[in-house]
Coordinates of C-alpha atoms in Angstrom, one line a residue:
Y1 CA 5.7 42.2 -10.4
E2 CA 4.2 45.5 -10.6
Y3 CA 3.0 48.7 -8.7
F4 CA 5.5 48.0 -6.1
N5 CA 6.3 50.5 -3.7
H6 CA 9.0 49.9 -0.8
S7 CA 9.3 53.1 0.5
N8 CA 7.3 53.2 3.5
L9 CA 8.3 49.5 4.6
N10 CA 10.5 48.6 7.2
S11 CA 13.0 46.2 6.8
T12 CA 11.4 43.7 8.9
S13 CA 8.0 44.0 7.1
E14 CA 9.6 43.9 3.9
T15 CA 11.8 40.8 4.7
T16 CA 8.7 38.7 6.0
A17 CA 6.6 39.9 2.9
Y18 CA 9.5 38.7 0.9
L19 CA 9.8 35.5 2.5
V20 CA 6.1 34.6 2.7
S21 CA 6.0 35.9 -1.4
S22 CA 8.8 33.8 -2.3
G23 CA 7.3 30.9 -0.2
L24 CA 3.8 30.9 -2.1
M25 CA 5.5 31.3 -5.7
G26 CA 7.9 28.1 -5.1
L27 CA 5.0 26.2 -4.0
C28 CA 2.7 27.5 -6.8
F29 CA 5.8 26.3 -9.3
M30 CA 5.9 22.9 -7.8
I31 CA 2.5 22.2 -7.8
G32 CA 1.3 24.1 -10.8
V33 CA 3.6 23.5 -13.6
P34 CA 3.3 19.6 -13.4
G35 CA -0.4 19.8 -12.8
N36 CA -1.0 22.1 -15.9
I37 CA 1.2 19.5 -18.1
G38 CA -1.0 16.7 -16.6
V39 CA -4.0 18.6 -17.6
I40 CA -2.7 19.1 -21.5
L41 CA -1.8 15.2 -21.6
F42 CA -4.6 14.1 -20.0
I43 CA -6.8 15.7 -23.0
L44 CA -4.3 15.1 -25.7
L45 CA -3.9 11.5 -24.9
R46 CA -7.2 10.9 -23.8
F47 CA -9.7 12.6 -26.7
K48 CA -9.2 12.2 -30.3
K49 CA -11.7 14.6 -30.9
V50 CA -11.9 17.2 -28.1
N51 CA -14.8 19.8 -27.9
F52 CA -14.8 23.6 -27.3
T53 CA -14.5 23.1 -23.4
A54 CA -11.5 21.1 -23.7
H55 CA -9.6 23.6 -26.3
L56 CA -10.5 26.2 -23.7
M57 CA -8.9 24.2 -21.3
L58 CA -5.5 23.6 -23.1
N59 CA -5.4 27.2 -23.6
L60 CA -6.2 28.0 -20.0
A61 CA -3.5 25.4 -19.2
A62 CA -1.0 26.7 -21.6
A63 CA -1.5 30.1 -20.4
D64 CA -0.7 29.0 -16.8
I65 CA 2.2 27.4 -17.6
L66 CA 3.8 29.9 -19.3
C67 CA 3.0 32.1 -16.2
L68 CA 4.2 29.5 -13.8
I69 CA 7.4 29.2 -15.6
T70 CA 8.7 32.6 -14.7
L71 CA 8.2 32.1 -10.8
P72 CA 11.9 31.0 -10.4
V73 CA 13.3 34.5 -11.8
W74 CA 11.2 36.5 -9.5
I75 CA 12.4 34.3 -6.6
Y76 CA 15.8 34.8 -7.8
S77 CA 15.1 38.8 -7.9
V78 CA 14.4 38.9 -4.4
L79 CA 18.0 37.6 -3.6
D80 CA 19.7 39.4 -6.4
N81 CA 19.6 41.7 -8.9
I82 CA 18.0 40.7 -12.6
D83 CA 19.0 43.0 -15.8
R84 CA 16.5 45.1 -17.9
V85 CA 16.2 42.5 -20.7
T86 CA 15.6 39.7 -18.1
C87 CA 12.9 42.1 -16.5
K88 CA 11.3 43.3 -19.7
F89 CA 11.1 39.5 -21.3
F90 CA 9.7 37.8 -18.1
T91 CA 7.5 40.6 -17.5
A92 CA 5.8 40.2 -20.7
L93 CA 5.4 36.6 -20.4
V94 CA 3.5 37.3 -16.9
Y95 CA 1.3 39.9 -18.2
C96 CA 0.2 37.8 -21.7
S97 CA -0.4 34.8 -20.0
A98 CA -2.2 36.2 -17.2
Y99 CA -4.6 38.2 -19.6
S100 CA -4.9 34.9 -21.8
S101 CA -6.1 33.2 -18.6
V102 CA -8.5 35.9 -17.6
I103 CA -9.8 35.9 -21.1
T104 CA -10.0 32.1 -21.5
V105 CA -11.6 31.9 -18.2
T106 CA -14.2 34.5 -19.5
M107 CA -15.1 32.7 -22.6
L108 CA -15.6 29.5 -20.8
S109 CA -18.2 31.2 -18.7
V110 CA -19.9 32.6 -21.8
Y111 CA -19.6 29.6 -23.6
R112 CA -21.1 27.6 -20.8
C113 CA -24.0 30.0 -21.0
L114 CA -24.8 29.9 -24.6
R115 CA -24.7 26.1 -24.7
I116 CA -27.3 26.1 -22.2
R117 CA -29.5 28.9 -22.8
H118 CA -29.0 29.2 -26.6
P119 CA -27.8 25.9 -27.9
Q120 CA -28.8 26.8 -31.6
L121 CA -26.7 30.1 -31.8
W122 CA -23.8 28.3 -30.7
S123 CA -24.3 25.3 -33.1
R124 CA -24.3 27.7 -36.0
M125 CA -20.4 28.4 -34.9
S126 CA -18.0 26.7 -37.2
K127 CA -14.6 25.0 -36.3
R128 CA -12.9 27.9 -37.9
R129 CA -14.7 30.7 -36.0
K130 CA -13.9 28.6 -32.9
R131 CA -10.1 28.7 -33.6
V132 CA -10.1 32.3 -34.5
L133 CA -11.4 32.9 -31.3
L134 CA -8.9 30.9 -29.7
I135 CA -6.2 32.9 -31.1
S136 CA -7.7 36.1 -30.7
S137 CA -7.6 35.5 -27.0
W138 CA -3.8 35.1 -27.4
A139 CA -3.9 38.5 -29.6
L140 CA -5.7 40.3 -27.3
A141 CA -3.8 39.2 -24.4
L142 CA -0.6 40.3 -26.0
L143 CA -2.3 43.7 -27.1
F144 CA -3.5 44.4 -23.0
S145 CA 0.4 43.7 -22.1
C146 CA 2.0 46.4 -24.0
P147 CA 1.3 48.7 -21.8
G148 CA 2.8 47.0 -18.6
V149 CA 5.7 45.8 -20.9
L150 CA 6.8 49.3 -22.1
T151 CA 6.4 50.8 -18.3
Q152 CA 8.4 47.9 -16.4
E153 CA 11.9 49.1 -15.5
I154 CA 14.9 48.6 -13.5
V155 CA 15.0 50.5 -10.5
K156 CA 17.3 50.9 -7.6
V157 CA 15.4 50.2 -4.2
E158 CA 17.8 50.7 -1.3
S159 CA 21.0 49.0 -2.3
K160 CA 19.2 46.7 -5.0
M161 CA 18.1 46.6 -8.3
E162 CA 14.7 45.5 -8.6
C163 CA 11.9 45.0 -11.9
E164 CA 9.2 47.7 -11.0
R165 CA 6.3 49.5 -13.1
I166 CA 7.1 53.1 -13.2
L167 CA 3.8 55.2 -13.1
K168 CA 5.3 58.6 -13.6
S169 CA 2.6 60.7 -15.6
E170 CA -1.0 61.0 -15.3
A171 CA -1.5 59.3 -19.1
I172 CA 0.4 56.2 -18.0
L173 CA -1.6 56.7 -14.6
I174 CA -4.9 56.4 -16.8
V175 CA -3.5 53.4 -19.0
A176 CA -2.9 51.5 -15.8
L177 CA -6.7 52.0 -14.4
L178 CA -8.3 51.0 -18.0
E179 CA -6.1 47.6 -17.4
S180 CA -7.5 47.1 -14.0
L181 CA -11.2 47.4 -15.6
L182 CA -10.5 45.8 -18.7
G183 CA -8.1 43.0 -17.2
F184 CA -10.4 42.3 -14.1
F185 CA -13.8 44.2 -13.5
V186 CA -15.2 43.8 -16.9
P187 CA -14.6 40.0 -17.0
F188 CA -15.7 39.6 -13.6
T189 CA -18.8 41.6 -14.5
I190 CA -19.2 39.1 -17.4
M191 CA -18.9 36.2 -15.5
L192 CA -21.1 36.9 -12.8
T193 CA -23.6 38.1 -15.8
S194 CA -23.0 34.5 -17.4
Y195 CA -23.4 32.6 -13.9
Y196 CA -26.8 34.5 -13.4
C197 CA -27.9 33.3 -16.5
L198 CA -27.2 29.7 -16.0
Y199 CA -28.5 29.8 -12.4
K200 CA -31.6 31.2 -14.0
T201 CA -31.9 28.4 -16.7
A202 CA -30.9 25.6 -14.4
T203 CA -33.4 26.4 -12.0
Q204 CA -36.4 25.8 -14.6
G205 CA -37.7 22.5 -14.5
A206 CA -36.4 21.5 -18.2
F207 CA -32.8 22.4 -17.3
R208 CA -32.6 20.9 -13.7
H209 CA -30.7 18.0 -14.7
R210 CA -27.9 20.1 -16.3
H211 CA -27.3 21.7 -12.9
R212 CA -23.5 20.9 -13.3
P213 CA -22.1 23.5 -15.5
T214 CA -24.1 26.2 -12.8
K215 CA -21.9 24.9 -10.3
L216 CA -18.7 24.8 -12.5
V217 CA -19.2 28.4 -13.4
T218 CA -20.3 29.2 -9.7
R219 CA -16.5 27.8 -8.8
I220 CA -14.9 30.0 -11.8
V221 CA -16.6 33.2 -10.2
I222 CA -15.5 32.2 -6.8
V223 CA -11.9 31.5 -7.0
F224 CA -11.4 34.0 -9.8
F225 CA -12.5 36.6 -7.5
I226 CA -10.8 35.3 -4.5
F227 CA -7.2 35.1 -6.0
W228 CA -7.3 38.1 -8.2
A229 CA -9.2 40.8 -6.3
P230 CA -6.7 41.5 -3.8
H231 CA -4.0 42.3 -6.2
Q232 CA -6.7 44.5 -8.1
I233 CA -7.8 46.5 -5.2
I234 CA -4.2 47.2 -3.9
K235 CA -3.6 48.2 -7.5
L236 CA -6.4 50.5 -7.4
E237 CA -5.4 52.3 -4.2
E238 CA -1.7 52.7 -5.7
I239 CA -3.2 54.4 -8.5
C240 CA -5.5 56.5 -6.6
A241 CA -2.7 57.6 -4.2
A242 CA -0.2 58.1 -7.2
F243 CA -3.1 60.7 -8.6
L244 CA -3.7 62.6 -5.3
Q245 CA -0.1 62.2 -4.6
S246 CA -0.4 60.7 -1.2
E247 CA 1.2 57.7 0.7
T248 CA -0.4 54.2 -0.1
V249 CA -1.7 52.3 2.8
L250 CA -2.0 48.4 1.4
S251 CA 1.6 48.4 -0.3
F252 CA 3.1 46.3 2.3
I253 CA 1.1 43.6 1.1
S254 CA 1.4 43.7 -2.5
D255 CA 3.9 41.1 -3.0
I256 CA 1.3 38.5 -1.4
A257 CA -1.3 39.7 -3.1
G258 CA 0.7 39.4 -6.1
S259 CA 1.3 36.0 -5.6
L260 CA -2.3 35.0 -5.0
T261 CA -2.5 35.3 -8.6
F262 CA -0.2 32.6 -9.3
I263 CA -2.2 30.5 -7.2
N264 CA -5.2 30.7 -9.3
S265 CA -2.9 29.1 -12.1
C266 CA -2.4 26.4 -9.5
V267 CA -5.8 25.6 -8.8
N268 CA -7.1 25.6 -12.1
P269 CA -6.3 22.6 -13.4
F270 CA -8.1 20.9 -10.7
L271 CA -10.9 23.4 -11.1
Y272 CA -11.6 23.3 -14.6
A273 CA -10.2 20.3 -16.0
F274 CA -10.9 17.2 -13.4
S275 CA -14.3 18.8 -12.2
S276 CA -15.4 19.3 -15.9
K277 CA -18.0 16.5 -17.0
S278 CA -17.3 16.9 -20.5
L279 CA -13.9 15.7 -20.1
H280 CA -15.2 12.5 -18.5
K281 CA -17.5 11.7 -21.7
R282 CA -16.4 9.0 -23.8
K283 CA -13.2 9.4 -26.0
N284 CA -14.9 9.9 -29.3
E285 CA -17.5 12.4 -28.5
S286 CA -17.8 15.1 -31.4
D287 CA -17.0 18.7 -31.3
T288 CA -20.6 19.7 -30.8
D289 CA -21.1 17.5 -27.6
D290 CA -20.5 19.5 -24.2

C-alpha cells in the first residue's frame, strides 16, 4: 500500500505479483479476522480479571482486526479504481493499526523482561498508569500515521488509478526514512535487547523454571523480523533510490512483501494468545499475576 513503483515492471511480472499479493491478502482476511475475534472473545469470556499481558493481547488483536478489515479494499483496488477519500481513509486504518501492533508487541517484550528481571519495579505500576500506556500506544500510532496518510494520493499508472504514496521532496524522503527507523528498526532493537535480558536471566539457576517467557519473546522477535523485514528493506531501498535518483531493484516484489506484513496479523492470535502461559491460568487471577 506504499512505495509502489511500477514503471520498471513488465505486464507479466506485474500481473503475477498482483495475483500472488491478492491471494495472500484474501487468505489473511479469511483466517486472521475470525482468529483475532476468537482471541478477543476467549479473553473477555474466560477471564473476569485479566492481567496486563491479556490487556496487551486484546490491544494487539484489535489492531490486527483493524488492519485486516482493509484487505478487501486493497484487493478490489487491484481490479478497479478507488477514489481519493477511500484511499486516504483505509490507508489511515492500515498505518494506525500497523504501528499500534508494532508498539504493542514491543511493549509485550519489555513487559516480560521487567516482570522477570525487575518484578518489584513493575509492581509499583498502578492500573491507571497501565491504562495510560495502552491508550498512549494508540495515540503514538496515530501520530506516526500522519506523514504516510498525508502523502498518500491517487496516481494514474498506465490506464488505472492507484492509491500510492508520493515521495517528491527531500523532506518527505527524510520523514519516510525516520518512519522506517521508528516503526521497525528501533522496536526490533528493543525486542532483541529484551530477549537478551530474558535469556540471560532464564539461564540463571533461580529463574530456570520461568524459561517459558523467554521462548515466547523469542517467537515474537523471529516472527516480527520474518514478516516485516522484507517490506522494510524494500522501503529503504526505494527511499535510497529516490535520494540518488536511480532505478529501484526490488520494487517488483514490493506488493508481495507488503502482503507479508498482513500475515503477521494472522499469526499473532496463535502466537501471542494461545502460546501465552498467562492466558491458561485460572479465571480469577489478579492483575499482578502473570
